Coordinates of C-alpha atoms in Angstrom, one line a residue:
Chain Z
X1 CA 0.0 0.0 0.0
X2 CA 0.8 3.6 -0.4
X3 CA 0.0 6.5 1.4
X4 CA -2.2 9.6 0.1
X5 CA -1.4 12.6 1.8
X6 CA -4.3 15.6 1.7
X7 CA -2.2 18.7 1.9
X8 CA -2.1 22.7 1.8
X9 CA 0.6 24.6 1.4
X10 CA 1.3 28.8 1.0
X11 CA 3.5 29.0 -2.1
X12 CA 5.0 32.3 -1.1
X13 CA 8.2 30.2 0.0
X14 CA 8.8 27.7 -2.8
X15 CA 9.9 27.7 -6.2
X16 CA 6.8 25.6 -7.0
X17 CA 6.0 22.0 -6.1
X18 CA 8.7 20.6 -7.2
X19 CA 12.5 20.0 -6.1
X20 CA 14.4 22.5 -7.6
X21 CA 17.9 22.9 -7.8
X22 CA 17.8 27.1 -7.2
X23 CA 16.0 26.8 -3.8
X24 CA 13.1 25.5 -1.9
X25 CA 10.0 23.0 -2.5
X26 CA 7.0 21.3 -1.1
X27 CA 8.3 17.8 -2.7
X28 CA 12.1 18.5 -1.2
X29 CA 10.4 19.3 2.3
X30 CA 7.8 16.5 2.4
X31 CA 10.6 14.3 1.7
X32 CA 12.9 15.6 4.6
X33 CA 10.1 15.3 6.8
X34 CA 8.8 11.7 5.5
X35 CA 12.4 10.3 6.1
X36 CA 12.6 11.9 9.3
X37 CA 8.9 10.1 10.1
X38 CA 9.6 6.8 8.4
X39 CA 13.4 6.5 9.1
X40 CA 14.2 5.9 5.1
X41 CA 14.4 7.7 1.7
X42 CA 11.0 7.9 0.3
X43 CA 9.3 8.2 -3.1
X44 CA 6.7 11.9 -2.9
X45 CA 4.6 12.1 -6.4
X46 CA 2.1 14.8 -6.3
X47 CA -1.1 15.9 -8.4
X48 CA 0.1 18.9 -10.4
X49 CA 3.1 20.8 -11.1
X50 CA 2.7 24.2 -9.5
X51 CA 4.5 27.5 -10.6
X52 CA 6.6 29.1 -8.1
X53 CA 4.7 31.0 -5.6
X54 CA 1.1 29.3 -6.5
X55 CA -0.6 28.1 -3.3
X56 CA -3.0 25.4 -2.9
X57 CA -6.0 24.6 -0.8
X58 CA -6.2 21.2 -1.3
X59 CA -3.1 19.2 -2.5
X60 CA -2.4 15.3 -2.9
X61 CA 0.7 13.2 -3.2
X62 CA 1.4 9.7 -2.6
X63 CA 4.4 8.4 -0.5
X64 CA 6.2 5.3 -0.8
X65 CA 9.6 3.7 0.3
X66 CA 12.5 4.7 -2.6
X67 CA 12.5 2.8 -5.4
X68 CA 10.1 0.8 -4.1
X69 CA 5.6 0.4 -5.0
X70 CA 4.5 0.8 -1.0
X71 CA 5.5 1.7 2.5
X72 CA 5.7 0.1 5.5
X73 CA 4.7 1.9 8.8
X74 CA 3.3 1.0 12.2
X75 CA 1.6 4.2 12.7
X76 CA -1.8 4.5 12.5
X77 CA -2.8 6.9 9.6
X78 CA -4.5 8.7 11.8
X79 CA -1.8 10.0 13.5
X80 CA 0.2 10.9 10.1
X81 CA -0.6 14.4 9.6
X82 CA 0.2 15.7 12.8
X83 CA 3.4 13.7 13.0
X84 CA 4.1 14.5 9.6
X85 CA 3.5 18.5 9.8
X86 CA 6.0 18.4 13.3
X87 CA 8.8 17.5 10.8
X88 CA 7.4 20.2 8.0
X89 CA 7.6 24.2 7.9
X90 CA 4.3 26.4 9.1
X91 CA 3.6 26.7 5.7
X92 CA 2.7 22.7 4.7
X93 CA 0.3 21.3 6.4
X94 CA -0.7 17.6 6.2
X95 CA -4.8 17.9 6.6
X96 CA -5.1 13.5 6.1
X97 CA -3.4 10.5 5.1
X98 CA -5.3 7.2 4.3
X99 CA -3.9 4.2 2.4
X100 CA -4.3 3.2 -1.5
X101 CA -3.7 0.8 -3.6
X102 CA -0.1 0.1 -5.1
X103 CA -1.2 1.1 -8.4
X104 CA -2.8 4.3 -7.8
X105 CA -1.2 7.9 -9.2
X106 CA -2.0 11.0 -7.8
X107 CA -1.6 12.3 -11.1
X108 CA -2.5 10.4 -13.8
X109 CA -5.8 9.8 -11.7
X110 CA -7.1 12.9 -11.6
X111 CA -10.4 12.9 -12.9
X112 CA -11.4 17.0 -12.5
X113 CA -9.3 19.8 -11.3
X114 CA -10.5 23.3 -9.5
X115 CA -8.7 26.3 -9.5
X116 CA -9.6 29.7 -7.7
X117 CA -7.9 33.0 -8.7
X118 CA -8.3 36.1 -6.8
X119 CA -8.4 39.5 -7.8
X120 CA -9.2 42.7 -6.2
X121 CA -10.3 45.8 -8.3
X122 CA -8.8 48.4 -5.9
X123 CA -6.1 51.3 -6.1
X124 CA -5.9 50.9 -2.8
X125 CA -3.7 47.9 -1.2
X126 CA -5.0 45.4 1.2
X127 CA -2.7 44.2 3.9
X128 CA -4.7 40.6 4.7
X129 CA -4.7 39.5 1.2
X130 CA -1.4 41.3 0.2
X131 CA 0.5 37.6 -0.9
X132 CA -2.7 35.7 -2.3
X133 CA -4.7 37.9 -4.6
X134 CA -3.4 39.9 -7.1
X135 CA -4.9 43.8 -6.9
X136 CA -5.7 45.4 -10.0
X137 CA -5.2 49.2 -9.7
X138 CA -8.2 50.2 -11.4
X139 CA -10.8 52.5 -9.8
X140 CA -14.6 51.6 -10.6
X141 CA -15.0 49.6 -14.2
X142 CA -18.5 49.7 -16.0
X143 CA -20.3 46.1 -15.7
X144 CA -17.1 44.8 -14.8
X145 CA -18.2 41.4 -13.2
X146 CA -21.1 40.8 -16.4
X147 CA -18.2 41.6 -18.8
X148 CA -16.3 39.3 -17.0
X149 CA -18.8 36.4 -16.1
X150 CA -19.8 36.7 -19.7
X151 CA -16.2 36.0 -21.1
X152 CA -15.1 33.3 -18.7
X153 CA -18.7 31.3 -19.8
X154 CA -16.8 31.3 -23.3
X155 CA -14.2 29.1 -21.6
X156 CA -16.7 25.9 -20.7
X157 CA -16.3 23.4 -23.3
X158 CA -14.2 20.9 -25.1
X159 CA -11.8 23.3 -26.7
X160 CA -8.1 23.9 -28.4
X161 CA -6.6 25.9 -25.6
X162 CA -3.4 26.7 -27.3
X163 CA -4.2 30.4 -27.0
X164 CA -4.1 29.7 -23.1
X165 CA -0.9 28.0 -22.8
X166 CA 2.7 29.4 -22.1
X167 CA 4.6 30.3 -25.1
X168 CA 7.3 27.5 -25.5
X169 CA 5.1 24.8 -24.3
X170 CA 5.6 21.4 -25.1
X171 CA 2.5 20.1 -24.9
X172 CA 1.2 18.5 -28.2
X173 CA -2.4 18.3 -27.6
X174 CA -3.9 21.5 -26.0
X175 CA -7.6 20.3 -26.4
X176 CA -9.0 20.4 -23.0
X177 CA -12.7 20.4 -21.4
X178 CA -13.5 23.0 -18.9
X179 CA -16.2 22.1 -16.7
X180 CA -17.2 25.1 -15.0
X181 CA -15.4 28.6 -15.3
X182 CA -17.4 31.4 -13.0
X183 CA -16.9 34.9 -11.9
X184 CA -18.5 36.1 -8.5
X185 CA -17.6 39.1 -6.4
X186 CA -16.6 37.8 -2.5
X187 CA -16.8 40.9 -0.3
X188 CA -13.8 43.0 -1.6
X189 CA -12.3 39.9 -4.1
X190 CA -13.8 39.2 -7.5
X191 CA -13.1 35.2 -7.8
X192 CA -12.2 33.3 -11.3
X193 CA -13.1 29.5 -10.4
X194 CA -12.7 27.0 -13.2
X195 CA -12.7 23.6 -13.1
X196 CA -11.4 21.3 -15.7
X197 CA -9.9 17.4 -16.6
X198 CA -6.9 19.1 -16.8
X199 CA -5.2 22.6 -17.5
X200 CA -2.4 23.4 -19.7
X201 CA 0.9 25.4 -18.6
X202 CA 0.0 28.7 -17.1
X203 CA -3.9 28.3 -18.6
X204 CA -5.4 29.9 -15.2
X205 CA -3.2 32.7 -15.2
X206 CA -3.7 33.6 -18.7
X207 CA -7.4 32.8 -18.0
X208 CA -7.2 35.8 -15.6
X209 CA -5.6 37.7 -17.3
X210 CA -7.4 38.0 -20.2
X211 CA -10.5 38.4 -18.3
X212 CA -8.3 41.5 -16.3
X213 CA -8.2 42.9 -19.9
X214 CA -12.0 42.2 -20.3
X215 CA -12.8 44.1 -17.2
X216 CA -11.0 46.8 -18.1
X217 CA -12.5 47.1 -21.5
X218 CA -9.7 46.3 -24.0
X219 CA -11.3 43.0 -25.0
X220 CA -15.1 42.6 -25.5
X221 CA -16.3 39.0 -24.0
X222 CA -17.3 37.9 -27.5
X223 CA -14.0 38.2 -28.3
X224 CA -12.8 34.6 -26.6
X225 CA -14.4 33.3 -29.7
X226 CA -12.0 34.7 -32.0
X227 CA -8.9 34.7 -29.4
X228 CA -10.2 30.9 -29.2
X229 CA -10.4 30.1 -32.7
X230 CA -6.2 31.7 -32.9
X231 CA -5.1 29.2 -31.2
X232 CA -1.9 31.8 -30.6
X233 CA -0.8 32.8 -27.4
X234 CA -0.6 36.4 -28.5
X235 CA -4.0 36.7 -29.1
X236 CA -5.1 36.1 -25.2
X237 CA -4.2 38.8 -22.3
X238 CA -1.3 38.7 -20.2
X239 CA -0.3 35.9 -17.8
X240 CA -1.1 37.1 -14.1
X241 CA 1.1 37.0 -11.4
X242 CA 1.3 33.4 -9.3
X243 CA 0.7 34.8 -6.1
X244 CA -3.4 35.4 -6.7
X245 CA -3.8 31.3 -8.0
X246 CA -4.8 28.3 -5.4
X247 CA -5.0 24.9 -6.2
X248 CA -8.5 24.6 -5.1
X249 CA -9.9 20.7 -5.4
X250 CA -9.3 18.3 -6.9
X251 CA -11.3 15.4 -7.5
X252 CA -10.3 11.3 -8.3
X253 CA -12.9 8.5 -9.3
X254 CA -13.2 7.5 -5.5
X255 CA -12.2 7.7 -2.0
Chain W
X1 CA -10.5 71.2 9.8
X2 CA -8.6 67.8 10.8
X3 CA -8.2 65.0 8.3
X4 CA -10.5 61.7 8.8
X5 CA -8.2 58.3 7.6
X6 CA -9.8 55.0 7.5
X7 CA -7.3 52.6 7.1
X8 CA -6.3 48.4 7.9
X9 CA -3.3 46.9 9.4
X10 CA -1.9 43.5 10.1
X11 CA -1.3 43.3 13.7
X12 CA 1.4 40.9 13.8
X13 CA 4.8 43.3 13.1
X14 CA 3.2 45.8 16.0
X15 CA 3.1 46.4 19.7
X16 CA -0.7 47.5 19.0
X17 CA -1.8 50.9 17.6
X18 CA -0.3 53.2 20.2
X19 CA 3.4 54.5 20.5
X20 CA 5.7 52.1 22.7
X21 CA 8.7 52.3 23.5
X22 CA 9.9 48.7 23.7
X23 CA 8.7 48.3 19.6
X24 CA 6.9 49.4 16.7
X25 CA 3.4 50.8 16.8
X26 CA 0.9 51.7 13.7
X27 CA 0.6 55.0 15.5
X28 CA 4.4 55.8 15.0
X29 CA 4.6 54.8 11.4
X30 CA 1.5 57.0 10.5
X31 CA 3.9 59.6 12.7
X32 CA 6.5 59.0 10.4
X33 CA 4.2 59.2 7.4
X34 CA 2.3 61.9 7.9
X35 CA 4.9 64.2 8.6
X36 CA 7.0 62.9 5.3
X37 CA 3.4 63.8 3.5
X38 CA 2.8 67.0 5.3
X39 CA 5.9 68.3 5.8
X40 CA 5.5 69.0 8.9
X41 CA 5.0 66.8 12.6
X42 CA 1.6 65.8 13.5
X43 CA -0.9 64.2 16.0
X44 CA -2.4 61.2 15.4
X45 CA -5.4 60.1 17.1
X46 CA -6.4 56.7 16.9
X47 CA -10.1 55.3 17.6
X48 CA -9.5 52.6 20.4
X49 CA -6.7 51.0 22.1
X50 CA -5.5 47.7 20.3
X51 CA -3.4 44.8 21.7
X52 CA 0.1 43.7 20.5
X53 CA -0.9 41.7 17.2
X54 CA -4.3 42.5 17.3
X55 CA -5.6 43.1 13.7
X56 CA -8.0 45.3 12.4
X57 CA -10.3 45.4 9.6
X58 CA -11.0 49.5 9.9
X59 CA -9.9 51.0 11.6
X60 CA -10.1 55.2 12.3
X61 CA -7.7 58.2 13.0
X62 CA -7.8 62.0 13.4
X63 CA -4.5 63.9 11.3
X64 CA -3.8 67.7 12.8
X65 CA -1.1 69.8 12.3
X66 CA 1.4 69.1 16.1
X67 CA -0.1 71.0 18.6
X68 CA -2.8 73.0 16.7
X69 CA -7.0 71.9 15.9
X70 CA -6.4 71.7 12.5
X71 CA -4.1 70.7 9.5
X72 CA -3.0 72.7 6.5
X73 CA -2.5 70.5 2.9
X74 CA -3.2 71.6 -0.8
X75 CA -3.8 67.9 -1.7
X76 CA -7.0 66.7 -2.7
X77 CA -8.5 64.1 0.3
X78 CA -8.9 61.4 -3.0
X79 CA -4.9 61.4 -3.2
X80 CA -3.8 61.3 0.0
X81 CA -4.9 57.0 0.9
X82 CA -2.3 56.2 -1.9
X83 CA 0.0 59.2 -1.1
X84 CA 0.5 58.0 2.4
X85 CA 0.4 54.2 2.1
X86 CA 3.5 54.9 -0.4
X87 CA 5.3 55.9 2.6
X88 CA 3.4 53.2 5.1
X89 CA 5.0 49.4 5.6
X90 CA 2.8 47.2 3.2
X91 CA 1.3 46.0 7.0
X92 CA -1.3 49.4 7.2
X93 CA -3.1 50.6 4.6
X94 CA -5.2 53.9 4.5
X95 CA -8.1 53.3 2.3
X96 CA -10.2 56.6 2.8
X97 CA -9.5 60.3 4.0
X98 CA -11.9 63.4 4.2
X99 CA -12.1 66.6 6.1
X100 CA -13.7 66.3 9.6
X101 CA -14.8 69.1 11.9
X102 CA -12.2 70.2 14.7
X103 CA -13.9 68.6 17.4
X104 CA -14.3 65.4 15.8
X105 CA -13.0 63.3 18.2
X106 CA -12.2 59.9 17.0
X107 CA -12.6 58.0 20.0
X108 CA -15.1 59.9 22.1
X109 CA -17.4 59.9 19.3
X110 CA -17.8 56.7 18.7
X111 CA -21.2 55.3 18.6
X112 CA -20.6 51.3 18.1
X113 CA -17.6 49.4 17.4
X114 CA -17.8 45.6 16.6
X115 CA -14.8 43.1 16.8
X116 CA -14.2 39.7 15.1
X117 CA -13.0 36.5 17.0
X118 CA -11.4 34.1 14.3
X119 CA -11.2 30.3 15.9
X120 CA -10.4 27.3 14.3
X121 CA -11.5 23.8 15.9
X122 CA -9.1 21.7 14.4
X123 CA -5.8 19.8 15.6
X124 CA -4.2 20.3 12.1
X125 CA -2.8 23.5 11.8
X126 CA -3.8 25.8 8.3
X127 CA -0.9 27.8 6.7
X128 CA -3.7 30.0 5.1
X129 CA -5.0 31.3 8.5
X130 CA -2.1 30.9 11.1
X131 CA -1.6 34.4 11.9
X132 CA -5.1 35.2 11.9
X133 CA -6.8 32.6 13.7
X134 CA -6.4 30.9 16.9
X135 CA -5.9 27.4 16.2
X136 CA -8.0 25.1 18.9
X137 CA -6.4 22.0 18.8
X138 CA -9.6 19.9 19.6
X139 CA -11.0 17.2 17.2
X140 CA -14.7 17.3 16.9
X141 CA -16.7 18.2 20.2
X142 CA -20.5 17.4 20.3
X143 CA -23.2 20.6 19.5
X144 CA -20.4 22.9 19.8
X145 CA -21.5 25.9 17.8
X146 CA -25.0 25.3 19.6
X147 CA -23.2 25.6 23.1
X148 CA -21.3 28.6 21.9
X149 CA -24.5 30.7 20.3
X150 CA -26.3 29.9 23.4
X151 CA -23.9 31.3 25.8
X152 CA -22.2 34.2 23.3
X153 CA -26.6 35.1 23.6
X154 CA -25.9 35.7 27.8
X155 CA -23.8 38.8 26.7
X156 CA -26.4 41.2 24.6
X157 CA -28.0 43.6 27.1
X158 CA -26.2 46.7 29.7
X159 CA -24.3 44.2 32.3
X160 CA -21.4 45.2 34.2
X161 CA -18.6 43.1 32.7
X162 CA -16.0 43.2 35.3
X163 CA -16.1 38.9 34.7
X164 CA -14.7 39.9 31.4
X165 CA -12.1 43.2 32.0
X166 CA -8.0 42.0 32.8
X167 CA -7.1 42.0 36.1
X168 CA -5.7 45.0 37.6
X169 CA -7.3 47.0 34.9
X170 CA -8.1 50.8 36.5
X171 CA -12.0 51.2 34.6
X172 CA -14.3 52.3 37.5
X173 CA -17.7 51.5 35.5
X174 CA -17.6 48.2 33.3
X175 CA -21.0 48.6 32.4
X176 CA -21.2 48.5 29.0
X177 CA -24.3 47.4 26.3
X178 CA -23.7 44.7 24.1
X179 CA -26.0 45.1 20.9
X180 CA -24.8 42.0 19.1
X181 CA -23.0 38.8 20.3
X182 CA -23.4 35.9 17.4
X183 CA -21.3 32.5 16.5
X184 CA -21.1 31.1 13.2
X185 CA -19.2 28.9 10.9
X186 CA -17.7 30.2 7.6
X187 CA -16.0 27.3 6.0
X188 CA -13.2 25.7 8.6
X189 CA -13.2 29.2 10.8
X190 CA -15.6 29.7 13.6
X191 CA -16.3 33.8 13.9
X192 CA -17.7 35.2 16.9
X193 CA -19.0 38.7 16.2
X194 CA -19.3 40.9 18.9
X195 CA -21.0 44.9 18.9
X196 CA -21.4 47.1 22.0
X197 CA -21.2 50.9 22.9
X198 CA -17.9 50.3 24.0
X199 CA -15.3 47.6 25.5
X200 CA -13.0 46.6 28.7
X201 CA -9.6 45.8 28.6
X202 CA -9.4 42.3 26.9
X203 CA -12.9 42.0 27.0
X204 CA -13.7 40.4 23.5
X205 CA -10.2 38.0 23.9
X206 CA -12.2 36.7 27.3
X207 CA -15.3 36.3 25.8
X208 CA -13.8 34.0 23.1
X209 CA -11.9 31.9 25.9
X210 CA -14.5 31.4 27.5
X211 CA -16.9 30.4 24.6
X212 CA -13.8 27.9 23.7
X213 CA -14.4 26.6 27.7
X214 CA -18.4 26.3 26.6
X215 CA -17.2 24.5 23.3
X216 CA -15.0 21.9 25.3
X217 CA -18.0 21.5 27.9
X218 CA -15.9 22.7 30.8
X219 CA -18.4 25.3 31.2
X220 CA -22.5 25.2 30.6
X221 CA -24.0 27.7 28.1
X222 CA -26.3 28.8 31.3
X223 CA -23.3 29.2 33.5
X224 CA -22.8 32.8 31.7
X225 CA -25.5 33.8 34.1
X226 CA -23.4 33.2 37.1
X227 CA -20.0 34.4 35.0
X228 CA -21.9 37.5 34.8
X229 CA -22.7 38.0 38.3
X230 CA -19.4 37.3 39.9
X231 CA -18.0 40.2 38.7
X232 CA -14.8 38.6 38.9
X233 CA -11.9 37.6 36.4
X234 CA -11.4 34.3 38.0
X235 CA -15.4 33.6 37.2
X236 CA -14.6 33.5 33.3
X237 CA -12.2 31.6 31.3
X238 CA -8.8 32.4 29.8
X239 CA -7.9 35.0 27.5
X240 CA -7.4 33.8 24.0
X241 CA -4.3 34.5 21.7
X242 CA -4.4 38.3 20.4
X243 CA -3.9 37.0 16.8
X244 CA -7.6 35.9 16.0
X245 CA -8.7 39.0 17.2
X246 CA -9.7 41.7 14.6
X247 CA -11.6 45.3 15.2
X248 CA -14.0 44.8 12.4
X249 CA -15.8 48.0 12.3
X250 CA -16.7 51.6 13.8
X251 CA -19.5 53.1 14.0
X252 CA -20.1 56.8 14.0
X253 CA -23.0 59.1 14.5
X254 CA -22.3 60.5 10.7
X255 CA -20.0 60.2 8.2

């Protein structure tokens, strides 16, 4: 057996999810803390790559012995998390930890993802949300959340999202299906949440981004057709900075 | 006329609003600020008294020249939240200013103010909220947020508070009037909400301890009663951590 771990992390601190030569990671400190816990070298796959500085809500690896398909442990996984998050920085935290089968991957068995990115139209700054939502210096903007609740509907479907992905991108098939992709305004933050089978390089930040461009009336919401149909990078808004995205949810056929 | 800023701040860098010696206070940054703005020293004059750490959502202050009713500027109110939070840590922001009468007293003429308790019933810790929630390490305790609505309820109405006022504190009437004392549950946090005319020293941070003594059923929703009528410190339960505490809002009779 393996073991999942349910986890949450504030990106502020990493270079992303994973180990990275320049500096710090949630995959390099969850496996300093699991062979601290375990007493050997262990194997930490997680769900997703994340950017550097991305947070996430809700975040699942497995953990196994190096090299090896399962782990062995007396502990109780009930007792995991807490032993687990002794060993990690204030800014992992191990939420649960159950048992799966060998042959399960946090990855490739992802059957929906959620993502969340915050935004706050605002000249003025906002010390509480300062490092997780990006603040758009704009004063008032006309129908701002119909313009962008109209655009982001454009986004549900099975579509080509090459127009969403980084420049440089190696992916070969950018065809996607988003699920659900909803603007609502949460006391001072306007929220982008879009859920899909899976998201290409940098898709939610461009996401945002163009719908920042939207709001601010130098695209029209019909225009995601056409920037669509382009399939061209250029012809979506800019990417928006990693510090406003969360890892929201994400959902597998069972447990 | 004296100049009116509402702004936020982050409690954690501070030693509370008001000047201290030992540390840094909000009130001697917006010193330092206001006189780099101005030109000139000033007197700041906040709206209540806040803890080391305490946070708060609004939060109000008076601007005069040093010494004199009244302050002198050729800038436009509208320019002067972003002109001063340039010269403000990123900690406090000032998000309004306008011109107030010169005996517009920011504290005496306060009508209502209303704090925020942030708790978190959970024994694994969140890196989201960890600065700005108390963290109750209990798993899950039977009708809690029943037990805590009923006995938060005992507090609405005039009583003298002296249960709930820090020892040694020098306040010769702790009568004060509740208007609004409610528990809730937003997602993982538990908020209790608290109005009155007024507060003791430390009052809100004993309420929420001793709602968390109700939650853990070392104390009976009814036994608030009694709490009440000791008019005694030792009748009530701890004070909690100054970090989940938040003044939310401020009421006053126009503005």
């Amino acid at each position: 057996m393996k073991l999942l771990l349910e986890i949450s992390f504030y990106g502020k601190p990493f270079y992303g999810y994973q180990v990275q030569a320049k500096g710090p990671s949630v995959q390099a400190e969850l496996n300093r803390a699991a062979e601290k816990l375990f007493g050997y070298p262990c194997d930490i796959v997680g769900c997703s790559r994340t950017d550097s500085g991305v947070h996430a809500r809700r975040y699942y690896v497995t953990v196994s012995e190096k090299g090896k398909p399962g782990l062995c442990t007396d502990l109780d996984p009930s007792r995991i998390p807490l032993a687990l998050s002794f060993h990690l920085p204030e800014s992992i935290a191990v939420r649960k930890a159950e048992w799966v089968g060998e042959d399960f991957h946090p990855r490739y068995g992802v059957l929906e993802k959620t993502y969340r990115y915050y935004m706050r139209f605002s000249p003025v700054r906002d010390p509480f949300t300062a490092e997780t939502c990006w603040q758009v210096p704009y004063g008032s903007l006309p129908d701002r959340l119909e313009r962008m609740r109209k655009a982001a509907g454009y986004f549900v479907g099975t579509h080509d999202f090459a127009s969403f992905m980084a420049a440089g991108s190696k992916i070969k098939d950018p065809v996607r299906t988003v699920t659900r992709s909803e603007v609502r305004q949460e006391d001072e933050q306007t929220v982008f949440e879009v859920s899909a089978d899976g998201f290409l390089y940098h898709m939610v930040r461009i996401f945002a981004g163009t719908l920042v461009e939207v709001a601010a009336g130098r695209k029209e919401p019909e225009d995601m057709i056409r920037v669509l149909e382009a399939r061209d990078r250029h012809a979506a808004g800019p990417t928006a900075p990693a510090h406003g995205l969360f890892l929201w949810d994400v959902r597998y056929p069972e447990f």
